[in-house]
N, CA, C and O atoms as a DFTB+ gen file, in Angstrom:
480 C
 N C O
     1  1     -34.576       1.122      10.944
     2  2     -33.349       1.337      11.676
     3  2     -32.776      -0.019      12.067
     4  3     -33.275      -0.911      12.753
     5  1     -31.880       0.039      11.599
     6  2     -30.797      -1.689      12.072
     7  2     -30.323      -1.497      13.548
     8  3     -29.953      -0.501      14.170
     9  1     -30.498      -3.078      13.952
    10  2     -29.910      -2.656      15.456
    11  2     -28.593      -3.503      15.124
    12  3     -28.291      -4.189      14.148
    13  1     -27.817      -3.137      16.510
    14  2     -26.343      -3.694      16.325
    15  2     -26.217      -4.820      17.179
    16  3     -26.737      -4.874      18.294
    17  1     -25.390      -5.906      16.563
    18  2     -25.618      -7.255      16.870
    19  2     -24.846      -7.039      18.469
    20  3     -24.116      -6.072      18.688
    21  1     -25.092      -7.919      19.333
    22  2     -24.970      -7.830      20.642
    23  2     -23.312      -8.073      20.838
    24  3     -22.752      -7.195      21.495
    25  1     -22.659      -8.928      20.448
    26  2     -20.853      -8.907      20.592
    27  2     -20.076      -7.961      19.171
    28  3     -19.023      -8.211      18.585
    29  1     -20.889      -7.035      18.981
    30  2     -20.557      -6.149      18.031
    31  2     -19.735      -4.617      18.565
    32  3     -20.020      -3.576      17.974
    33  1     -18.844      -4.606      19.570
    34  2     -18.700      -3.442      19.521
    35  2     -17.820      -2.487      19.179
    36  3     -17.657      -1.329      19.564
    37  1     -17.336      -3.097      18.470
    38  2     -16.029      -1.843      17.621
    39  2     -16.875      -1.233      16.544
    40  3     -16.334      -0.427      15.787
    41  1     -18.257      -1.555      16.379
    42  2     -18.828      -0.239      15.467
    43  2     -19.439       0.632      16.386
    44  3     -20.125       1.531      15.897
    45  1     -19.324       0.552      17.842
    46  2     -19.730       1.857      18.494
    47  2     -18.799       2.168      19.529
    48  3     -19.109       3.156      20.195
    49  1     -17.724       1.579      19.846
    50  2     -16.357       2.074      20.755
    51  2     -15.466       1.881      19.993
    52  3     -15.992       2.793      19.355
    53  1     -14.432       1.536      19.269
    54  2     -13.831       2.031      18.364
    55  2     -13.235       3.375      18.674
    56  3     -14.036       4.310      18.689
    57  1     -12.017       3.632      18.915
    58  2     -11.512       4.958      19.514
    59  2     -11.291       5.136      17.742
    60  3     -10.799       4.478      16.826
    61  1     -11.949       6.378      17.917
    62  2     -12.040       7.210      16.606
    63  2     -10.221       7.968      16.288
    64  3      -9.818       8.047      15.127
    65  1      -9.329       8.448      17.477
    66  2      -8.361       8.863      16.677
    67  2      -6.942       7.529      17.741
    68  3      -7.227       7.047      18.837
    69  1      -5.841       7.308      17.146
    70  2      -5.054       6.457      17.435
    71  2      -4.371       6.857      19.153
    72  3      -4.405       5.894      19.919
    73  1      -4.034       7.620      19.491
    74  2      -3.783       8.149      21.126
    75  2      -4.567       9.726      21.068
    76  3      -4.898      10.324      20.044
    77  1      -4.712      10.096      22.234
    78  2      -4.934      11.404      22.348
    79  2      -3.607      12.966      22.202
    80  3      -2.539      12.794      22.791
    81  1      -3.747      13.909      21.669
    82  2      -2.600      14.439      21.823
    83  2      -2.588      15.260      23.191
    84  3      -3.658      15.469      23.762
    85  1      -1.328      15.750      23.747
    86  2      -0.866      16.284      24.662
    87  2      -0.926      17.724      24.140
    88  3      -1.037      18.111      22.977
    89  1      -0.820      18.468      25.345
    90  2      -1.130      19.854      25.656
    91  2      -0.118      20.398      24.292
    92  3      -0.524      20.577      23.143
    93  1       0.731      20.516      24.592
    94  2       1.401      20.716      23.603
    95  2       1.179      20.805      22.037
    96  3       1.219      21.848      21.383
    97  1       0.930      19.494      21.532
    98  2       0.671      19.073      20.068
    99  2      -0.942      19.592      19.961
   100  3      -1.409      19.724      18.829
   101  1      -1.987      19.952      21.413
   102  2      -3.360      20.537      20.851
   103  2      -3.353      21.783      21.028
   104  3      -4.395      22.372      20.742
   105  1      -2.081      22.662      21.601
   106  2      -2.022      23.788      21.273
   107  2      -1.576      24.286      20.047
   108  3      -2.217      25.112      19.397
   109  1      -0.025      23.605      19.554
   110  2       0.232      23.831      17.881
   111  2      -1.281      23.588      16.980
   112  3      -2.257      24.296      16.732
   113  1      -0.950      22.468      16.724
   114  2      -2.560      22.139      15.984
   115  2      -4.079      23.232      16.247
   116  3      -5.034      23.369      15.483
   117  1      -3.896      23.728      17.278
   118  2      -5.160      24.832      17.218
   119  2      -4.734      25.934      16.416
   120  3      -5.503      26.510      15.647
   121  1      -3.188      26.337      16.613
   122  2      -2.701      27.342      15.668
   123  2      -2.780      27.249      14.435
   124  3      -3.017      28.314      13.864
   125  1      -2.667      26.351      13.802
   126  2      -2.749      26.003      12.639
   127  2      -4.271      26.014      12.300
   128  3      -4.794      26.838      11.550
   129  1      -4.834      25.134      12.856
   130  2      -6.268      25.194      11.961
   131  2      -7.328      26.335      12.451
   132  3      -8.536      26.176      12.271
   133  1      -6.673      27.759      13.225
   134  2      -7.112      28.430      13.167
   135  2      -6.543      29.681      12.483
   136  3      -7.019      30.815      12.536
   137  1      -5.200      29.189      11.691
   138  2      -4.637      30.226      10.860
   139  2      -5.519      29.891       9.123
   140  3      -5.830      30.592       8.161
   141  1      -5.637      28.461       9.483
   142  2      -5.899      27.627       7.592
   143  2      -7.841      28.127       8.117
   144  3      -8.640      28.415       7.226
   145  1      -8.219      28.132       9.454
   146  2     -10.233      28.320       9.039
   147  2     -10.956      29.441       8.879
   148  3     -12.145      29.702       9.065
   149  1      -9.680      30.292       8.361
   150  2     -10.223      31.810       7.996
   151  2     -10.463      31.321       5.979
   152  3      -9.513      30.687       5.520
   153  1     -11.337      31.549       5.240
   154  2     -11.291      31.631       3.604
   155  2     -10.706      31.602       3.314
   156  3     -10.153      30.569       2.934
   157  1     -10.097      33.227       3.188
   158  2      -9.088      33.424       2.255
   159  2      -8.062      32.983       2.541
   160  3      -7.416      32.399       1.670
   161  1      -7.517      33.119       3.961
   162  2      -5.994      31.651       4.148
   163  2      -6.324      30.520       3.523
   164  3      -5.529      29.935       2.787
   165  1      -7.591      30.083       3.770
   166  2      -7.622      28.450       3.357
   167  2      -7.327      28.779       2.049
   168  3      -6.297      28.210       1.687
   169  1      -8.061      29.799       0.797
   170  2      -7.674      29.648      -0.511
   171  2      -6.596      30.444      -0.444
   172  3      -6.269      30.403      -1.630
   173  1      -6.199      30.791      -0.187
   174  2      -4.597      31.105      -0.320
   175  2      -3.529      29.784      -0.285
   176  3      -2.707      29.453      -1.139
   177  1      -3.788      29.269       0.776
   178  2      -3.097      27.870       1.489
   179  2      -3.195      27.039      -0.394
   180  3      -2.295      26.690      -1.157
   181  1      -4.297      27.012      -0.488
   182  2      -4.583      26.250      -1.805
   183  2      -3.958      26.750      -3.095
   184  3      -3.254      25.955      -3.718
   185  1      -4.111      27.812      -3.501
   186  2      -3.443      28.619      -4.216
   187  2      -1.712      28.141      -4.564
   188  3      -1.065      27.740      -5.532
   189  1      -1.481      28.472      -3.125
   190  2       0.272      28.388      -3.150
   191  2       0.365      26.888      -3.197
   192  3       1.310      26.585      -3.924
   193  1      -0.239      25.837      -2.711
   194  2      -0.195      24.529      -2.881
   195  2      -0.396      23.659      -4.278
   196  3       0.148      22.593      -4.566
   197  1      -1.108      24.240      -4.865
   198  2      -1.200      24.051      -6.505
   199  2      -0.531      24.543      -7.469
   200  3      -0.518      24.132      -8.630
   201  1       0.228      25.716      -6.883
   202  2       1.179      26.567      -8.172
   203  2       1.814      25.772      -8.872
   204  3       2.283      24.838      -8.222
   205  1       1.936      25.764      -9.501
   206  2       3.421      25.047     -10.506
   207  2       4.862      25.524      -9.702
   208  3       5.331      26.599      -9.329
   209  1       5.291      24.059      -9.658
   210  2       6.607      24.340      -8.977
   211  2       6.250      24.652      -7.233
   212  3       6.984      25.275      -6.465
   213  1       5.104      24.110      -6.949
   214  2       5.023      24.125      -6.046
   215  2       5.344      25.584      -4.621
   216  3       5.466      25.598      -3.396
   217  1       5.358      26.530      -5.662
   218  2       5.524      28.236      -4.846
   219  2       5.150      29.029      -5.258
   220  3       5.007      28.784      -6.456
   221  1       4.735      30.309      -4.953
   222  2       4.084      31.360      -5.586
   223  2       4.726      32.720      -4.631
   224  3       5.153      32.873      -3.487
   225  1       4.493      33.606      -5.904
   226  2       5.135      34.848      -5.794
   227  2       3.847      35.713      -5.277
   228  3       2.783      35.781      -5.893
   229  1       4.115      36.318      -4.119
   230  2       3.029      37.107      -3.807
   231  2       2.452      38.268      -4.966
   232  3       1.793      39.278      -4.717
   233  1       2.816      37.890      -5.998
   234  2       2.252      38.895      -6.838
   235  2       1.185      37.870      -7.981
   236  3       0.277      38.169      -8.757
   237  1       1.699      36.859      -7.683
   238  2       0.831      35.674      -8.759
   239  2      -0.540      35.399      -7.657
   240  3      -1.258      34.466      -8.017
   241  1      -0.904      36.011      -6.548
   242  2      -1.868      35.793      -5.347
   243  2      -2.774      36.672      -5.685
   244  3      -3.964      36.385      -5.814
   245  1      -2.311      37.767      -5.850
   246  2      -3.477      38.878      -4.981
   247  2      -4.349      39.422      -6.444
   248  3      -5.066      40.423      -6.408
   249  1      -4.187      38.731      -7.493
   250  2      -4.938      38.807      -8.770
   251  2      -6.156      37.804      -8.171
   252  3      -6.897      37.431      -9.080
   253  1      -6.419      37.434      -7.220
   254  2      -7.124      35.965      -7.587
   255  2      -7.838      36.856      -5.795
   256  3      -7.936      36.037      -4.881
   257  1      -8.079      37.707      -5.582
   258  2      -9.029      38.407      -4.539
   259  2      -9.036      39.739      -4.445
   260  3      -7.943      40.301      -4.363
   261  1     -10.193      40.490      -4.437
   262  2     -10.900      41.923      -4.580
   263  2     -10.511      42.464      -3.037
   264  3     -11.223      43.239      -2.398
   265  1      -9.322      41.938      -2.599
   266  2      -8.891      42.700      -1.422
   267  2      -7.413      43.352      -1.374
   268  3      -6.533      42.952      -2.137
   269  1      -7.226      44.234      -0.566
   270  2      -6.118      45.320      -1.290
   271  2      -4.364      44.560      -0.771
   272  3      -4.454      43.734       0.137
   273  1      -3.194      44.778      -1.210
   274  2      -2.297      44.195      -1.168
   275  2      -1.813      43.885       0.745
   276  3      -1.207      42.896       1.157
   277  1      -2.151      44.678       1.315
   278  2      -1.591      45.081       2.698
   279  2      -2.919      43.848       3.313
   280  3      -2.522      43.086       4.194
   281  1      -4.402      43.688       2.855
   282  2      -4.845      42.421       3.779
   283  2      -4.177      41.265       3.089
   284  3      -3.682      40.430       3.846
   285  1      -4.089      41.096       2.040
   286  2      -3.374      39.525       1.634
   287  2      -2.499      39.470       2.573
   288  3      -2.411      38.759       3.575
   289  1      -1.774      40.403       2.091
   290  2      -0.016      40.618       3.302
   291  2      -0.497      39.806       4.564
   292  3      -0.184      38.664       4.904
   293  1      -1.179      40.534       5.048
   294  2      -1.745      39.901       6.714
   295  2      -2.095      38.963       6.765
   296  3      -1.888      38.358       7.817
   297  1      -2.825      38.284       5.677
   298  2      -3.197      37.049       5.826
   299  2      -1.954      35.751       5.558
   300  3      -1.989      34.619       6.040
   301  1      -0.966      36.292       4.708
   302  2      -0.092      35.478       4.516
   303  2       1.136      35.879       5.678
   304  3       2.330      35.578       5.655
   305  1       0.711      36.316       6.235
   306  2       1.925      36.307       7.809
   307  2       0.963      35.543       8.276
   308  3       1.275      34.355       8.195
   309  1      -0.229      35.754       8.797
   310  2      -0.790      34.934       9.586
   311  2      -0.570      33.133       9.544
   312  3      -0.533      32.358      10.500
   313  1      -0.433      32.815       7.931
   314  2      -0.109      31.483       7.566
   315  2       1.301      30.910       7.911
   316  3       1.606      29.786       8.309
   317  1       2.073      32.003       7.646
   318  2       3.385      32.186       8.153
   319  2       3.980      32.066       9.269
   320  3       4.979      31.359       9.400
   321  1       3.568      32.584      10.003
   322  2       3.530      32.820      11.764
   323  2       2.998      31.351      12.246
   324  3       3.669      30.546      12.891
   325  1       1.645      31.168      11.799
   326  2       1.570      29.553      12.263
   327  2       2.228      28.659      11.812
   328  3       1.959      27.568      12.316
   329  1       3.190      28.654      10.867
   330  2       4.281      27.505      10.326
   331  2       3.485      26.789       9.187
   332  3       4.104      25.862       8.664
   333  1       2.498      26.987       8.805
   334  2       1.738      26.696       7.249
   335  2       2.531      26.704       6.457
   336  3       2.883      25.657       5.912
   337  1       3.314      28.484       6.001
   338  2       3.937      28.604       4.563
   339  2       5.130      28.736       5.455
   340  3       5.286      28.654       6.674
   341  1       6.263      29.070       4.001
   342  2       7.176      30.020       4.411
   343  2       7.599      30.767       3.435
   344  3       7.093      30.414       2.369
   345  1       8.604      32.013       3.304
   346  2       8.495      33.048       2.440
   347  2      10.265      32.743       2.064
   348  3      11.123      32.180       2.743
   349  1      10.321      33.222       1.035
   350  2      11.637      33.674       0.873
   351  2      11.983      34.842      -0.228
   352  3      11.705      34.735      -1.422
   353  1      12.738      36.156       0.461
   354  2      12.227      37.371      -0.999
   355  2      13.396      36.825      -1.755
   356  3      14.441      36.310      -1.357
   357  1      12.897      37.102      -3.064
   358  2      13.687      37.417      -4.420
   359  2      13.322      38.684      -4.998
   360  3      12.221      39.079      -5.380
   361  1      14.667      39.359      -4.993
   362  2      14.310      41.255      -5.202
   363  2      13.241      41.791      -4.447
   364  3      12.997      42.052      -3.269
   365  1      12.648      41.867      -5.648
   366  2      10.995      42.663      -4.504
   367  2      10.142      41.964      -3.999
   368  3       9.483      42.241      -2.996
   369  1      10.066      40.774      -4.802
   370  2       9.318      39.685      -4.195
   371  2       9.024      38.650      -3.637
   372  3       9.527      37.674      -4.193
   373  1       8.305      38.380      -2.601
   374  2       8.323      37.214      -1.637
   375  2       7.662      35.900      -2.761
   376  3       6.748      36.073      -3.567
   377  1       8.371      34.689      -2.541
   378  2       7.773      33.637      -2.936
   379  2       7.456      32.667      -1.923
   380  3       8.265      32.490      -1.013
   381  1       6.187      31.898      -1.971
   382  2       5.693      31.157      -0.609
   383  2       5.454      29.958      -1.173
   384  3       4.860      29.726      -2.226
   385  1       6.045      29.070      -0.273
   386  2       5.691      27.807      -0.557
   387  2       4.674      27.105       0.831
   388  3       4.376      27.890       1.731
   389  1       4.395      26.264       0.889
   390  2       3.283      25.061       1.875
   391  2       4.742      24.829       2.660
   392  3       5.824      25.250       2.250
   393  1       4.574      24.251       3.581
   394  2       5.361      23.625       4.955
   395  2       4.687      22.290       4.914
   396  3       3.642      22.140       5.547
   397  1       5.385      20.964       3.973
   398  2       4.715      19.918       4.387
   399  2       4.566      19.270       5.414
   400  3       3.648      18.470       5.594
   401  1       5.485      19.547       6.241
   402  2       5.552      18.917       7.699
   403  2       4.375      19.296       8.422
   404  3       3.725      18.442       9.026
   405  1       4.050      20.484       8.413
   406  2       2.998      20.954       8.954
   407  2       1.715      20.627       8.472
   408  3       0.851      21.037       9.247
   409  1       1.367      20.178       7.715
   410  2       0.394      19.576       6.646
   411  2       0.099      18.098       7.178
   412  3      -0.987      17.578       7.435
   413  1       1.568      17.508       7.279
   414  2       1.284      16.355       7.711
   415  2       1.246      15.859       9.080
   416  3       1.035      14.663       9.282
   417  1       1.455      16.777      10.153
   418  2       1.238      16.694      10.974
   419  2      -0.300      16.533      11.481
   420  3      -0.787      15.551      12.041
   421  1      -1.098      18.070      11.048
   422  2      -2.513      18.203      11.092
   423  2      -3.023      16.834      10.319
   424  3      -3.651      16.073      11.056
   425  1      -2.800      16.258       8.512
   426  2      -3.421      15.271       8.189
   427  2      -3.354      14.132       9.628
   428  3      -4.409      13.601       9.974
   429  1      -2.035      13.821      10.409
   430  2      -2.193      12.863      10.916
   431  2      -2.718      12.679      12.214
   432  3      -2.731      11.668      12.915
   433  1      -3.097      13.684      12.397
   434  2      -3.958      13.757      13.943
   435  2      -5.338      13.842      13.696
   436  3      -6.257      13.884      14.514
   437  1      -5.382      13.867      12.138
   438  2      -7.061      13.728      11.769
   439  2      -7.604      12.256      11.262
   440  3      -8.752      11.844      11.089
   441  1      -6.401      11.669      11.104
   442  2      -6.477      10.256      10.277
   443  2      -6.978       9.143      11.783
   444  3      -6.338       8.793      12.774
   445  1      -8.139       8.914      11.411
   446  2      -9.023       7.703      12.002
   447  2      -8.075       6.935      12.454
   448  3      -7.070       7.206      11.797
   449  1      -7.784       5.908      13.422
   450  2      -7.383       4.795      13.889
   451  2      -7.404       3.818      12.896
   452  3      -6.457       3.248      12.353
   453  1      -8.486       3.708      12.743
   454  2      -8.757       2.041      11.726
   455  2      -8.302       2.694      10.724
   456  3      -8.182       1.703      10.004
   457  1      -7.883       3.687       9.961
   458  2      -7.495       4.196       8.419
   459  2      -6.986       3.021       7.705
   460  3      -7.536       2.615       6.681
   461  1      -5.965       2.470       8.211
   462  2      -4.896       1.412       7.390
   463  2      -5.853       0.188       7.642
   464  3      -5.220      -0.828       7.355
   465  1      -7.221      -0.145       8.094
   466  2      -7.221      -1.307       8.328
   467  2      -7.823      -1.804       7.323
   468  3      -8.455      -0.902       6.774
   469  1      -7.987      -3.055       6.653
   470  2      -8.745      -3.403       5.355
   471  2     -10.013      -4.356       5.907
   472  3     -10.219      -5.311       6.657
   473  1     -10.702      -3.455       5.035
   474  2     -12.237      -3.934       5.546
   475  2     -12.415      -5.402       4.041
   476  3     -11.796      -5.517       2.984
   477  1     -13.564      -6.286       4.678
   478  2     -14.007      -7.336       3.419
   479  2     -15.103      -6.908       3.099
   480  3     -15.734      -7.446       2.190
């Protein structure tokens, strides 16, 4: 076990994220990563994020899980409702795309402090 040199301490205080967030931004953010830490949202989330063209038709989804049309449904409001996707129908069918804002919001409240810094 290595010990750590004595005027060494940004490898053990080092604030791990850049400010703390406010009530606010850790209530959104709980919505979200408790709409994306259910499975099948998360592969859903993935699904619609990889489509070609970047959207998917709720009918290009529910081939790809052994669960009946009305739970997808629920699960993709649930993504919905937290500001993840959003829908827009064409005729009969809804097409969903990712909400990058929302994406990048969560990436950036997860991104380390030191991220940008260049190590030698």
């Amino acid at each position: 076990m290595s010990k750590q040199e004595p005027g060494d301490a940004t490898a053990c205080c080092s604030p791990v994220m850049r400010e703390p967030l406010s009530a606010e931004q850790s209530a959104e953010l709980a919505r979200v990563f408790k709409a994306i830490g259910e499975p099948v949202r998360l592969r859903l989330l993935s699904l619609i994020a990889s489509h070609a063209g970047g959207e998917a038709c709720v009918c290009d989804l529910t081939g790809a899980f052994e669960l009946s049309g009305p739970t997808i449904s629920h699960h993709l409001k649930v993504l919905r409702e937290a500001g993840v996707i959003e829908g827009e129908r064409r005729g009969t069918w809804i097409y969903y795309r990712v909400r990058p804002e929302t994406l990048r919001a969560v990436s950036s409240a997860l991104v380390p402090a030191d991220a940008g810094a260049v190590t030698a």
